[in-house]
Every structure is written in structure tokens, then in C-alpha cells.
Coordinates of N, CA and C in Angstrom, one line a residue:
X205 N 34.8 11.5 14.8 CA 33.6 11.5 14.0 C 33.9 11.7 12.5
X206 N 33.3 10.9 11.7 CA 33.5 10.9 10.3 C 32.7 12.0 9.6
X207 N 33.3 12.5 8.5 CA 32.6 13.5 7.7 C 32.0 12.8 6.5
X208 N 32.1 11.5 6.4 CA 31.5 10.8 5.3 C 30.0 10.7 5.4
X209 N 29.3 10.8 4.3 CA 27.9 10.6 4.3 C 27.5 9.8 3.1
X210 N 26.4 9.0 3.3 CA 25.9 8.2 2.3 C 25.1 9.0 1.3
X211 N 25.5 8.8 0.0 CA 24.7 9.5 -1.1 C 24.0 8.4 -1.9
X212 N 22.7 8.5 -1.9 CA 21.9 7.6 -2.7 C 21.8 8.1 -4.1
X213 N 22.6 7.5 -5.0 CA 22.6 8.0 -6.4 C 21.7 7.2 -7.3
X214 N 21.5 7.6 -8.5 CA 20.7 6.8 -9.5 C 21.3 5.4 -9.6
X215 N 22.6 5.3 -9.6 CA 23.2 4.0 -9.7 C 22.8 3.1 -8.5
X216 N 22.8 3.6 -7.3 CA 22.4 2.8 -6.2 C 20.9 2.4 -6.3
X217 N 20.1 3.3 -6.8 CA 18.7 3.0 -7.0 C 18.6 1.8 -8.0
X218 N 19.3 1.9 -9.2 CA 19.2 0.9 -10.2 C 19.8 -0.5 -9.7
X219 N 20.8 -0.4 -8.9 CA 21.4 -1.6 -8.3 C 20.4 -2.2 -7.3
X220 N 19.8 -1.4 -6.5 CA 18.8 -1.9 -5.6 C 17.6 -2.6 -6.3
X221 N 17.2 -1.9 -7.4 CA 16.1 -2.5 -8.2 C 16.5 -3.8 -8.9
X222 N 17.7 -3.9 -9.4 CA 18.2 -5.2 -10.0 C 18.2 -6.3 -8.9
X223 N 18.7 -5.9 -7.7 CA 18.8 -6.9 -6.7 C 17.4 -7.4 -6.2
X224 N 16.5 -6.5 -6.2 CA 15.1 -6.9 -5.8 C 14.5 -7.8 -6.9
X225 N 14.8 -7.5 -8.2 CA 14.3 -8.4 -9.2 C 15.0 -9.8 -9.1
X226 N 16.3 -9.8 -8.9 CA 17.0 -11.1 -8.8 C 16.5 -11.9 -7.6
X227 N 16.2 -11.2 -6.5 CA 15.6 -11.9 -5.3 C 14.3 -12.6 -5.7
X228 N 13.5 -11.9 -6.5 CA 12.2 -12.4 -6.9 C 12.4 -13.6 -7.8
X229 N 13.3 -13.5 -8.7 CA 13.6 -14.6 -9.7 C 14.1 -15.8 -8.9
X230 N 15.0 -15.6 -7.9 CA 15.5 -16.8 -7.1 C 14.3 -17.4 -6.4
X231 N 13.4 -16.6 -5.8 CA 12.3 -17.2 -5.1 C 11.4 -18.0 -6.0
X232 N 11.1 -17.5 -7.2 CA 10.3 -18.3 -8.1 C 11.0 -19.6 -8.5
X233 N 12.3 -19.6 -8.5 CA 13.1 -20.8 -8.9 C 13.3 -21.8 -7.7
X234 N 12.8 -21.4 -6.5 CA 13.0 -22.2 -5.4 C 14.3 -22.0 -4.6
X235 N 14.9 -20.9 -4.9 CA 16.2 -20.6 -4.2 C 16.0 -19.3 -3.5
X236 N 17.1 -18.7 -3.1 CA 17.1 -17.4 -2.4 C 18.5 -16.8 -2.5
X237 N 18.5 -15.5 -2.2 CA 19.8 -14.8 -2.2 C 20.8 -15.4 -1.1
X238 N 20.2 -16.0 -0.1 CA 21.1 -16.7 0.9 C 21.8 -17.9 0.3
X239 N 21.4 -18.4 -0.9 CA 22.0 -19.5 -1.6 C 23.0 -19.0 -2.6
X240 N 23.3 -17.7 -2.7 CA 24.2 -17.1 -3.7 C 25.6 -17.7 -3.5
X241 N 26.1 -18.1 -4.7 CA 27.5 -18.7 -4.7 C 28.5 -17.7 -5.2
X242 N 28.1 -17.0 -6.3 CA 29.0 -16.0 -6.9 C 28.2 -15.0 -7.7
X243 N 28.7 -13.8 -7.7 CA 28.1 -12.7 -8.5 C 29.1 -12.0 -9.3
X244 N 28.8 -11.7 -10.5 CA 29.6 -10.8 -11.4 C 28.9 -9.5 -11.6
X245 N 29.5 -8.4 -11.2 CA 28.8 -7.1 -11.3 C 29.6 -6.3 -12.4
X246 N 28.8 -5.8 -13.3 CA 29.4 -5.0 -14.4 C 29.0 -3.5 -14.2
X247 N 29.9 -2.6 -14.0 CA 29.6 -1.2 -13.8 C 30.2 -0.4 -15.0
X248 N 29.3 0.5 -15.5 CA 29.8 1.3 -16.6 C 30.7 2.4 -16.2
X249 N 30.7 2.7 -14.9 CA 31.6 3.7 -14.3 C 32.0 3.3 -12.9
X250 N 33.3 3.1 -12.7 CA 33.8 2.6 -11.4 C 33.6 3.7 -10.3
X251 N 33.3 4.9 -10.7 CA 33.0 5.9 -9.7 C 31.7 5.5 -8.9
X252 N 30.9 4.6 -9.5 CA 29.7 4.1 -8.8 C 30.0 2.9 -7.9
X253 N 31.2 2.5 -7.7 CA 31.6 1.4 -6.9 C 31.0 1.5 -5.5
X254 N 31.2 2.6 -4.8 CA 30.8 2.8 -3.4 C 29.2 2.8 -3.4
X255 N 28.6 3.5 -4.3 CA 27.1 3.5 -4.4 C 26.6 2.1 -4.5
X256 N 27.2 1.3 -5.4 CA 26.7 -0.1 -5.6 C 26.9 -0.8 -4.3
X257 N 28.0 -0.6 -3.6 CA 28.1 -1.4 -2.3 C 27.1 -1.0 -1.3
X258 N 26.6 0.2 -1.3 CA 25.5 0.6 -0.4 C 24.3 -0.3 -0.6
X259 N 23.9 -0.4 -1.9 CA 22.8 -1.2 -2.3 C 23.0 -2.7 -1.9
X260 N 24.2 -3.1 -2.3 CA 24.5 -4.6 -2.1 C 24.4 -4.9 -0.6
X261 N 24.9 -4.1 0.3 CA 24.9 -4.3 1.7 C 23.5 -4.4 2.3
X262 N 22.5 -3.7 1.6 CA 21.2 -3.8 2.1 C 20.6 -5.2 1.9
X263 N 21.1 -6.0 1.0 CA 20.7 -7.3 0.7 C 21.6 -8.4 1.3
X264 N 22.8 -8.1 1.5 CA 23.8 -9.1 1.9 C 24.6 -8.5 3.1
X265 N 24.1 -8.8 4.3 CA 24.8 -8.3 5.5 C 25.6 -9.4 6.2
X266 N 25.5 -10.7 5.6 CA 26.1 -11.8 6.2 C 27.6 -11.9 6.0
X267 N 28.2 -12.6 7.0 CA 29.6 -12.9 6.9 C 29.8 -14.4 6.8
X268 N 30.7 -14.9 6.1 CA 31.6 -14.2 5.2 C 30.9 -13.7 4.0
X269 N 31.4 -12.7 3.4 CA 30.9 -12.1 2.2 C 30.9 -13.1 1.0
X270 N 29.9 -13.1 0.2 CA 29.8 -13.9 -1.0 C 30.9 -13.5 -2.0
X271 N 31.4 -14.5 -2.7 CA 32.4 -14.2 -3.8 C 31.7 -13.3 -4.8
X272 N 32.4 -12.2 -5.1 CA 31.9 -11.3 -6.2 C 33.0 -10.7 -6.9
X273 N 32.8 -10.4 -8.2 CA 33.7 -9.8 -9.0 C 33.1 -8.5 -9.6
X274 N 33.8 -7.4 -9.6 CA 33.2 -6.2 -10.2 C 34.1 -5.8 -11.3
X275 N 33.5 -5.5 -12.5 CA 34.2 -5.3 -13.7 C 33.8 -3.9 -14.3
X276 N 34.7 -3.1 -14.7 CA 34.3 -1.9 -15.4 C 34.2 -2.2 -16.9
X277 N 33.1 -1.7 -17.4 CA 32.8 -2.0 -18.9 C 32.6 -0.6 -19.5
X278 N 32.8 -0.6 -20.8 CA 32.6 0.6 -21.6 C 31.2 1.0 -21.7
X279 N 30.3 0.0 -22.0 CA 28.9 0.3 -22.2 C 28.1 -1.0 -21.8
X280 N 26.9 -0.8 -21.4 CA 26.0 -1.9 -21.1 C 24.7 -1.8 -21.9
X281 N 24.0 -2.8 -22.1 CA 22.8 -2.8 -22.9 C 21.7 -1.8 -22.3
X282 N 21.0 -1.2 -23.2 CA 19.9 -0.3 -22.8 C 20.4 0.9 -22.0
X283 N 21.7 1.2 -22.2 CA 22.3 2.4 -21.6 C 22.2 2.4 -20.0
X284 N 22.1 1.2 -19.4 CA 22.1 1.2 -18.0 C 23.5 1.3 -17.5
X285 N 23.7 1.5 -16.2 CA 25.1 1.6 -15.7 C 25.5 0.5 -14.8
X286 N 24.6 -0.5 -14.6 CA 24.9 -1.7 -13.8 C 24.2 -2.9 -14.3
X287 N 24.9 -4.0 -14.3 CA 24.3 -5.3 -14.7 C 24.9 -6.3 -13.7
X288 N 24.0 -7.2 -13.2 CA 24.4 -8.2 -12.2 C 24.1 -9.6 -12.8
X289 N 25.1 -10.5 -12.7 CA 25.0 -11.9 -13.1 C 25.2 -12.7 -11.8
X290 N 24.3 -13.6 -11.5 CA 24.4 -14.4 -10.2 C 24.3 -15.9 -10.5
X291 N 25.0 -16.6 -9.6 CA 24.9 -18.1 -9.6 C 24.5 -18.5 -8.2
X292 N 23.5 -19.3 -8.0 CA 23.1 -19.7 -6.7 C 22.9 -21.2 -6.7
X293 N 22.9 -21.8 -5.5 CA 22.7 -23.2 -5.4 C 21.2 -23.4 -5.3
X294 N 20.8 -24.6 -5.5 CA 19.4 -25.0 -5.6 C 19.2 -26.4 -5.0
X295 N 18.2 -26.6 -4.1 CA 18.0 -27.9 -3.6 C 16.5 -28.3 -4.0
X296 N 16.4 -29.5 -4.5 CA 15.1 -30.0 -4.9 C 14.3 -30.5 -3.7

């Protein structure tokens, strides 16, 4: 039995909120998160890596996993600790 437990941090909350917003934007554009091709994730603190993955896995449980890059940055706009850039396919 594992002693690990999931901790929902402020970072996971903000990541979840960003992913919900991106899901809505994709829907308005006629696409969806299922059409995701690549994601670039910028974290102000790599200590939030695991917390971010918790939020990510709530939206992307499919295999194979989508290509994604996580980058540690010194600072993000508006003093947030997570920024997500996504590219998705689109069919007319």
C-alpha cells in the first residue's frame, strides 16, 4: 500500500481553471481537447510539476499521451504560476 496522497494545491486549481477555459475556447472554434496536437506548459516552480499532472490527467486520460513540453520559467504575466499554450487540429 502506498503512503502517497494527492494534494490539491492552488497550482492544480489554476491549472484546472486554465484547462477548462481552453476547452471552452476550442469548442467555440469548432475543435476540442481530443484534437490536441501539442501543448507547451510553463511553470513558475517545477515543484508544481506533480500538481499540474493531477489537473492534466482529469482532462486527458487517453493513450497515447499528447505531446507536451513543460518548461520552468522565472516569472509569468500577472504573477500566475502556470501558463498553457496549445495547438489543436481543426476540421471544417
